[in-house]
JSON list of C-alpha atoms in Angstrom, two decimals:
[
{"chain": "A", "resi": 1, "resn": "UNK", "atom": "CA", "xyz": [-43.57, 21.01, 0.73]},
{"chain": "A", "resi": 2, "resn": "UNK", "atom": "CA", "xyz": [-40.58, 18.66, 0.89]},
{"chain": "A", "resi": 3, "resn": "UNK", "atom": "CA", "xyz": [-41.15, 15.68, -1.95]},
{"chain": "A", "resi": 4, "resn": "UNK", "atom": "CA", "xyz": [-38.85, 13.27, -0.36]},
{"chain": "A", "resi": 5, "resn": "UNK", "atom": "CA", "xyz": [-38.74, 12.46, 3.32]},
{"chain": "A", "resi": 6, "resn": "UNK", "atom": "CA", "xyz": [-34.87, 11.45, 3.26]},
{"chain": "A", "resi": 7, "resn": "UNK", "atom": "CA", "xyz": [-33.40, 11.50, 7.00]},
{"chain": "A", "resi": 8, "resn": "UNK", "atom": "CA", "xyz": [-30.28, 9.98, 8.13]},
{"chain": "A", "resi": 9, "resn": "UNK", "atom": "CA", "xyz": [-30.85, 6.65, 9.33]},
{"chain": "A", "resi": 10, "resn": "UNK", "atom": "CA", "xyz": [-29.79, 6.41, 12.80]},
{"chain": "A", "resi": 11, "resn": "UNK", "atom": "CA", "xyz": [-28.40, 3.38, 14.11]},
{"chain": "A", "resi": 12, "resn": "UNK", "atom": "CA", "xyz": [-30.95, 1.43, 16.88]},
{"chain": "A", "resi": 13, "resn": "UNK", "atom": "CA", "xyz": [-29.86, -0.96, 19.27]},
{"chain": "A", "resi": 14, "resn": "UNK", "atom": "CA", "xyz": [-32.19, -3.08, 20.30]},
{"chain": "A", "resi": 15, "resn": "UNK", "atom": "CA", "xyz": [-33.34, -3.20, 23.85]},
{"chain": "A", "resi": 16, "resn": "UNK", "atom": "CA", "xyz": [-32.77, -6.92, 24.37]},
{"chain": "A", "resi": 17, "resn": "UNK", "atom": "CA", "xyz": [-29.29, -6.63, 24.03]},
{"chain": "A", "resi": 18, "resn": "UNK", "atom": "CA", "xyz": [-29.19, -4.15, 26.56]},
{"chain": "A", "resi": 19, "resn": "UNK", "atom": "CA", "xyz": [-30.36, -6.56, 29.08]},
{"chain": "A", "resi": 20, "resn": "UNK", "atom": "CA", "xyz": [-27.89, -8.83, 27.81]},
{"chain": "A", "resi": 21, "resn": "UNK", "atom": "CA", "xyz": [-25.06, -8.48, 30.52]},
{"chain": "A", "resi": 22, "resn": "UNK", "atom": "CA", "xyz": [-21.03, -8.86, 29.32]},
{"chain": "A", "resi": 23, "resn": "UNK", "atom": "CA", "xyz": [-20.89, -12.23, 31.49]},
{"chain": "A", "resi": 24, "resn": "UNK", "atom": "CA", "xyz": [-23.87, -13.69, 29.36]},
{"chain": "A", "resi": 25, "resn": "UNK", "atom": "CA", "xyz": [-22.59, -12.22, 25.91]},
{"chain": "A", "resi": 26, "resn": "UNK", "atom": "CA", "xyz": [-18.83, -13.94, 26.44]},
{"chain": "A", "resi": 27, "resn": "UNK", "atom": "CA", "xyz": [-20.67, -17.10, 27.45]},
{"chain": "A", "resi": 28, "resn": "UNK", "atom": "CA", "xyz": [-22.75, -17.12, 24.67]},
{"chain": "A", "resi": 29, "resn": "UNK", "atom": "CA", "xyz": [-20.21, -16.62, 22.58]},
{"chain": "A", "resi": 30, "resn": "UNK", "atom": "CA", "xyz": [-17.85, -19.69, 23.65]},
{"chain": "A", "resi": 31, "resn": "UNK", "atom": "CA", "xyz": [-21.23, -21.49, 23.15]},
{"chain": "A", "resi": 32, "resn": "UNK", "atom": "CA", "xyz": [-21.74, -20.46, 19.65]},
{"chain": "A", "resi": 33, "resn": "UNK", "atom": "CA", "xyz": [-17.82, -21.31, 18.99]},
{"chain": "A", "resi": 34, "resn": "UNK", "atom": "CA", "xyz": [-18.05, -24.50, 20.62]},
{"chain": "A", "resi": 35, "resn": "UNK", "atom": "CA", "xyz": [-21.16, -25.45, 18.59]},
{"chain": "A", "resi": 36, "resn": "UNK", "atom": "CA", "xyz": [-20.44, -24.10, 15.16]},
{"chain": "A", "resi": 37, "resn": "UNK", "atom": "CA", "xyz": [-16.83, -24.22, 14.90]},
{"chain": "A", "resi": 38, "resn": "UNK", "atom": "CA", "xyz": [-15.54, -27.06, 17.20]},
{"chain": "A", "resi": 39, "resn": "UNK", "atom": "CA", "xyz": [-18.33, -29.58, 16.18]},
{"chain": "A", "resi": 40, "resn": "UNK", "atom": "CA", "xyz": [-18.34, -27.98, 12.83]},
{"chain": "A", "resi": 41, "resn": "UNK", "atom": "CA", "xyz": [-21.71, -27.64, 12.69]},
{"chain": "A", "resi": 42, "resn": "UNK", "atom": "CA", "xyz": [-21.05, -24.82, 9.81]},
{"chain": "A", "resi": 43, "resn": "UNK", "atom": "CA", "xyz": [-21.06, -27.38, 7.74]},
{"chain": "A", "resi": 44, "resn": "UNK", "atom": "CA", "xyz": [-24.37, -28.59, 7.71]},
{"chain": "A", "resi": 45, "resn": "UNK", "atom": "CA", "xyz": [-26.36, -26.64, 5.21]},
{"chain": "A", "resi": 46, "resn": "UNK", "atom": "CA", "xyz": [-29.49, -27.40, 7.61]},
{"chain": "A", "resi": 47, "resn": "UNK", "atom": "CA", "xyz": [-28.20, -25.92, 10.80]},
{"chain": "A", "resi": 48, "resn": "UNK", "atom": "CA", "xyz": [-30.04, -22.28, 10.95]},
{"chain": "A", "resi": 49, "resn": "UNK", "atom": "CA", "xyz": [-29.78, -19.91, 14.02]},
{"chain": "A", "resi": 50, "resn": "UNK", "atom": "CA", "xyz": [-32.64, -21.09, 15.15]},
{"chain": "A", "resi": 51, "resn": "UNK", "atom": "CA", "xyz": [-31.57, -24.87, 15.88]},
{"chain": "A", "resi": 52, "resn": "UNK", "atom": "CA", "xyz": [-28.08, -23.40, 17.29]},
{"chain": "A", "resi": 53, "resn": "UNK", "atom": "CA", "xyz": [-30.33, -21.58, 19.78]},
{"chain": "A", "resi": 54, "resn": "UNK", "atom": "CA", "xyz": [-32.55, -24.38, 20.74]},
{"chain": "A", "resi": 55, "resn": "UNK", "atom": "CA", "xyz": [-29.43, -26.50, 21.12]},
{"chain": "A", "resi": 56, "resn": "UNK", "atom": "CA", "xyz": [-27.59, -23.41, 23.48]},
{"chain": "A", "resi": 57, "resn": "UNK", "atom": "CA", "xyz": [-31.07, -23.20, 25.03]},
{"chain": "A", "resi": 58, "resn": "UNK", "atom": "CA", "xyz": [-31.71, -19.83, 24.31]},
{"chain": "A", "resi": 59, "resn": "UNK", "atom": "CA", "xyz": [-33.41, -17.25, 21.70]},
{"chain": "A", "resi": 60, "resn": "UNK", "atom": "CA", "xyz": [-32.08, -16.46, 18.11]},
{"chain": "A", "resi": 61, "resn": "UNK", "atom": "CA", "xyz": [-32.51, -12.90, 18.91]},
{"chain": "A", "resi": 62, "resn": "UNK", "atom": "CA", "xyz": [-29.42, -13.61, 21.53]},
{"chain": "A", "resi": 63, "resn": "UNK", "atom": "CA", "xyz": [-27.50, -15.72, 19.18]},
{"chain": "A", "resi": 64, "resn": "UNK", "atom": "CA", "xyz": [-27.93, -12.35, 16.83]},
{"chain": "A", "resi": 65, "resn": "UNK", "atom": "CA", "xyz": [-27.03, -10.11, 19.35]},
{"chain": "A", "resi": 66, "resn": "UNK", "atom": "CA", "xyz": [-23.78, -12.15, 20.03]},
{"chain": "A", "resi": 67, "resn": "UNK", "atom": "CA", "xyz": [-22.99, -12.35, 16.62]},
{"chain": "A", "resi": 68, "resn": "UNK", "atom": "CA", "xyz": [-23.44, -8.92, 15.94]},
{"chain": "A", "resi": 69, "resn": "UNK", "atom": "CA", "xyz": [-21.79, -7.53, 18.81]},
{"chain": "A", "resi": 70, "resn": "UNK", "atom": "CA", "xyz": [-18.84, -10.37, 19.05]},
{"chain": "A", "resi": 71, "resn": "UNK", "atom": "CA", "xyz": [-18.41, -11.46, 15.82]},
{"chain": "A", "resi": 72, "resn": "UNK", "atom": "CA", "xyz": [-19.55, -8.04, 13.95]},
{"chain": "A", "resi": 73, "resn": "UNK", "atom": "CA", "xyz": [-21.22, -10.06, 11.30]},
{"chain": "A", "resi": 74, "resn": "UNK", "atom": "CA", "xyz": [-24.81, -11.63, 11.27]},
{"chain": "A", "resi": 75, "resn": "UNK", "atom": "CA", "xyz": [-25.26, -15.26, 11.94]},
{"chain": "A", "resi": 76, "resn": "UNK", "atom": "CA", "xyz": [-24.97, -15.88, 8.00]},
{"chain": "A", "resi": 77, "resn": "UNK", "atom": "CA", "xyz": [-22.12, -13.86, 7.56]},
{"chain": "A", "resi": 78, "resn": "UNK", "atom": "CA", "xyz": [-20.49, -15.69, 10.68]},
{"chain": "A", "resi": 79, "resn": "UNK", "atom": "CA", "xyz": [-21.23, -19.08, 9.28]},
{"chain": "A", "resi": 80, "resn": "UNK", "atom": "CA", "xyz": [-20.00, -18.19, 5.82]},
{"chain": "A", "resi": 81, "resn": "UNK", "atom": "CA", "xyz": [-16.77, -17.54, 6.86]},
{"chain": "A", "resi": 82, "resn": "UNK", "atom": "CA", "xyz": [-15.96, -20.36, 8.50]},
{"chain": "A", "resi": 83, "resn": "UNK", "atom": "CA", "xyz": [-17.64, -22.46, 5.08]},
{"chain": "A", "resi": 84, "resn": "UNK", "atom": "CA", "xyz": [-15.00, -20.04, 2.90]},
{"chain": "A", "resi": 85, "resn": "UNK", "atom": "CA", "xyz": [-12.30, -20.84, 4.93]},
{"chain": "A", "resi": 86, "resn": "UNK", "atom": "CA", "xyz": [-13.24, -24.38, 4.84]},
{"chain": "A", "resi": 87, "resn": "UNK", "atom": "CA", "xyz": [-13.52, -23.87, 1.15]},
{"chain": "A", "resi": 88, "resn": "UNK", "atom": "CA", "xyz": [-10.38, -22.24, 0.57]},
{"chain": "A", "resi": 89, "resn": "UNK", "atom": "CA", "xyz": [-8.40, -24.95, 2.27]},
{"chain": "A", "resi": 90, "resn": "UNK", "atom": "CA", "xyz": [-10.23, -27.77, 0.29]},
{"chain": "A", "resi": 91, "resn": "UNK", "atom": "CA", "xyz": [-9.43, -25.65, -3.25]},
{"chain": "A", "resi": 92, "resn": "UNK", "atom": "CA", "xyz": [-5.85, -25.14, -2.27]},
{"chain": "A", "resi": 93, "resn": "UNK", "atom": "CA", "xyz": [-4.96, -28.85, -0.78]},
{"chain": "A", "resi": 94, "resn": "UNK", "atom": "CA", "xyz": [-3.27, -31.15, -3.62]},
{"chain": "A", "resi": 95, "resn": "UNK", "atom": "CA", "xyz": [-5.51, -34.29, -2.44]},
{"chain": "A", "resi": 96, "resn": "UNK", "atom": "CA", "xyz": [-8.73, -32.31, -3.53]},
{"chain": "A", "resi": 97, "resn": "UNK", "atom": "CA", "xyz": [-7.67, -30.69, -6.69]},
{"chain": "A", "resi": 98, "resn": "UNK", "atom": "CA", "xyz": [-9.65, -33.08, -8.48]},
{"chain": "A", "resi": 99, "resn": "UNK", "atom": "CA", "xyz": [-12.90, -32.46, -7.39]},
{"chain": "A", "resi": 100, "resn": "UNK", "atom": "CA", "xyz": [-15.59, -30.18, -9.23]},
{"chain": "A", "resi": 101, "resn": "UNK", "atom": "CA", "xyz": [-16.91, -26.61, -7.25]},
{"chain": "A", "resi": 102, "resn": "UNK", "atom": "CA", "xyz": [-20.20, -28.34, -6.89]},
{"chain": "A", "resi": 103, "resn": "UNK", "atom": "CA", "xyz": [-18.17, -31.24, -4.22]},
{"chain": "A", "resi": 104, "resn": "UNK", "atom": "CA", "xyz": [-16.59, -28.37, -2.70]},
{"chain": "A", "resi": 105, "resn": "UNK", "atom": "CA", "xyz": [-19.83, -26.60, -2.14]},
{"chain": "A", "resi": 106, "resn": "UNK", "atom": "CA", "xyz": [-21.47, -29.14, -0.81]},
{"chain": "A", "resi": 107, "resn": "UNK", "atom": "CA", "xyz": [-18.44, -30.59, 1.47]},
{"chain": "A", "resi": 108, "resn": "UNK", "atom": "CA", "xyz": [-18.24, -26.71, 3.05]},
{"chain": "A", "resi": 109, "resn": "UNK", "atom": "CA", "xyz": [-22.05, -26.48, 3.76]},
{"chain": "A", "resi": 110, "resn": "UNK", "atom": "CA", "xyz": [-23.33, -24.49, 1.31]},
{"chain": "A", "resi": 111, "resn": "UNK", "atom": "CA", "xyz": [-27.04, -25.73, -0.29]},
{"chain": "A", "resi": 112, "resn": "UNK", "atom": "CA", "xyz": [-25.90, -24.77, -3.93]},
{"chain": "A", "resi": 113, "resn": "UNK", "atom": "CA", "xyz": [-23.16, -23.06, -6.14]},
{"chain": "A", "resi": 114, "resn": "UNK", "atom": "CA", "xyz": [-24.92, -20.01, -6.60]},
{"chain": "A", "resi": 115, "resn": "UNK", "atom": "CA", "xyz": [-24.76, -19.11, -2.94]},
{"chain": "A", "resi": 116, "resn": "UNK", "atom": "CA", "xyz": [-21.14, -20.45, -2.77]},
{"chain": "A", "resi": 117, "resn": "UNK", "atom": "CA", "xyz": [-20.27, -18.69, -5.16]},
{"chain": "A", "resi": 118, "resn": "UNK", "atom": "CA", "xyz": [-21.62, -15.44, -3.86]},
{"chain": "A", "resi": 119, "resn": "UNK", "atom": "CA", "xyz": [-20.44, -15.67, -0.82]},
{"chain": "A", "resi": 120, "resn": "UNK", "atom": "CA", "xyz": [-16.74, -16.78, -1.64]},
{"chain": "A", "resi": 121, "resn": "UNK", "atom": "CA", "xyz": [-16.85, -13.61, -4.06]},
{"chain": "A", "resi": 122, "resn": "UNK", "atom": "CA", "xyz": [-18.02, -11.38, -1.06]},
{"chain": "A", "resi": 123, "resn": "UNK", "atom": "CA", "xyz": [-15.08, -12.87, 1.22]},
{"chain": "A", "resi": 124, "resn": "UNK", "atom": "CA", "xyz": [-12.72, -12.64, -0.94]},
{"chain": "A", "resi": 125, "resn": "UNK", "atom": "CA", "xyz": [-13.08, -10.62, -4.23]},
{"chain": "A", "resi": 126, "resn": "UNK", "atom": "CA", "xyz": [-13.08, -13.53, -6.81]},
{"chain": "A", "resi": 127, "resn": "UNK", "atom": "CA", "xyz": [-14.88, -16.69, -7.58]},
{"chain": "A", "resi": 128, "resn": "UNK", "atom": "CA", "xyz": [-13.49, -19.75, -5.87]},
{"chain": "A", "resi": 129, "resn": "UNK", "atom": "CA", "xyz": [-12.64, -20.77, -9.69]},
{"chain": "A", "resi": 130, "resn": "UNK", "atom": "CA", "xyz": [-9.94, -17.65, -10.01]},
{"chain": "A", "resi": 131, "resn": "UNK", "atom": "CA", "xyz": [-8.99, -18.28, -6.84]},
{"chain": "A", "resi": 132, "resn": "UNK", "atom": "CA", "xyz": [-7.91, -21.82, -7.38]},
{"chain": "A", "resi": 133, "resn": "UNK", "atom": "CA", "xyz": [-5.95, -20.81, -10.77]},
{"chain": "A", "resi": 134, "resn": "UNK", "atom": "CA", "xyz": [-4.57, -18.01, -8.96]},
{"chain": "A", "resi": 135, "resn": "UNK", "atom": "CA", "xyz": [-3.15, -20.58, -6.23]},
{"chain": "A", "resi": 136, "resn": "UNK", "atom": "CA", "xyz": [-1.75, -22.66, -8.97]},
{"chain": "A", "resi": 137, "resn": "UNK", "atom": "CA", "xyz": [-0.58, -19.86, -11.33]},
{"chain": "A", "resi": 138, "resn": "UNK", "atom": "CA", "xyz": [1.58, -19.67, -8.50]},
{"chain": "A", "resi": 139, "resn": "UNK", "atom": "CA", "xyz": [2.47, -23.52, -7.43]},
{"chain": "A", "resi": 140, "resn": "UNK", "atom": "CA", "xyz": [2.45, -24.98, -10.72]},
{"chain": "A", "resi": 141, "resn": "UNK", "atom": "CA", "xyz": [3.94, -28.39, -8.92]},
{"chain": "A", "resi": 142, "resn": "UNK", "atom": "CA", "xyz": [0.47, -28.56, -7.62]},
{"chain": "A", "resi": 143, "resn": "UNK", "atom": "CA", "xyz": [-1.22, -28.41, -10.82]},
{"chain": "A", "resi": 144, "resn": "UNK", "atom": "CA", "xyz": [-1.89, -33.21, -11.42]},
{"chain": "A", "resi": 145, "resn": "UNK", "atom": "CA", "xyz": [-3.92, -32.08, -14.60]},
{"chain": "A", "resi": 146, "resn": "UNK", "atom": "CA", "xyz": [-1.01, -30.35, -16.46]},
{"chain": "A", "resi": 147, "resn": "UNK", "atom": "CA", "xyz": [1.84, -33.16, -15.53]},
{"chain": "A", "resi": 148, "resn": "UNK", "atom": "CA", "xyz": [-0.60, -36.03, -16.57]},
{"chain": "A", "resi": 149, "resn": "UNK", "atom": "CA", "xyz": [-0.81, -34.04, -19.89]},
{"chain": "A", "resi": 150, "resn": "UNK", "atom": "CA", "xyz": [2.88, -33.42, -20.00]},
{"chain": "A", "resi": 151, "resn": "UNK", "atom": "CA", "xyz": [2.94, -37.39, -19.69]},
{"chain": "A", "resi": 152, "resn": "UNK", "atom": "CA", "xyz": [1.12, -38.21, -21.94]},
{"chain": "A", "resi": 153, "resn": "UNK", "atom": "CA", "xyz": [2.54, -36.24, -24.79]},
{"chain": "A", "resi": 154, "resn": "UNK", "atom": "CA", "xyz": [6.29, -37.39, -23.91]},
{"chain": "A", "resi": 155, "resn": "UNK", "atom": "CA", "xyz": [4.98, -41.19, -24.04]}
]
């Protein structure tokens, strides 16, 4: 008698995306770009799949299928993106150097800085923090904070 039942887990597809024909998948697609990335919608923290696919006027089984299929990511995973790219503009841009992680999470979408956080370490292998000292380790004419401190001790 075998203790543990281990099998390999085999992949599924599931049927609705086989009914899902090429010419509905690539319009889909330009939908979901249109909607999330054009309009920006990525950056609302309230837009879920499911509002995307009342506002395509279709099923958030389809918008998954797309995504997985197009994008190779989930909707989540597609949305992050776009909010960590956001992100790492806003951390890297000398007009927003001031502002705290908590501005930046909420000006990319995200609902709070655990989940930006997260995320940002998932894309890209370090917190948003190291990657903003990183970026100025390595522009150091970026860096406000240490000139206005250079000023003031040579006044």
């Amino acid at each position: 008698m075998v203790k543990y039942n281990i099998t390999e887990k085999k992949e599924k597809k599931a049927v609705y995306r086989r009914f899902m024909s090429p010419e509905v998948k690539d319009e889909l697609q330009e939908k979901i770009q249109m909607k999330l990335i054009f309009e920006q919608k990525y950056k609302d923290p309230e837009y879920s799949a499911r509002k995307l696919a009342a506002d395509l006027g279709t099923n958030v089984r389809y918008i998954s299928a797309v995504c997985a299929d197009r994008f190779h990511m989930n909707y989540c995973e597609f949305v992050n993106s776009y909010r960590i790219n956001e992100a790492m503009s806003i951390l890297t841009d000398p007009r927003y150097l001031e502002l705290t992680m908590e501005e930046v999470c909420k000006m990319t979408g995200f609902n709070n800085r655990q989940s930006f956080y997260s995320a940002f370490f998932k894309f890209q292998g370090v917190t948003p923090r190291e990657y903003k000292m990183n970026f100025l380790a390595h522009h150091p004419e970026m860096d406000k904070r240490k000139q206005k401190k250079q000023d003031r001790k040579s006044a």
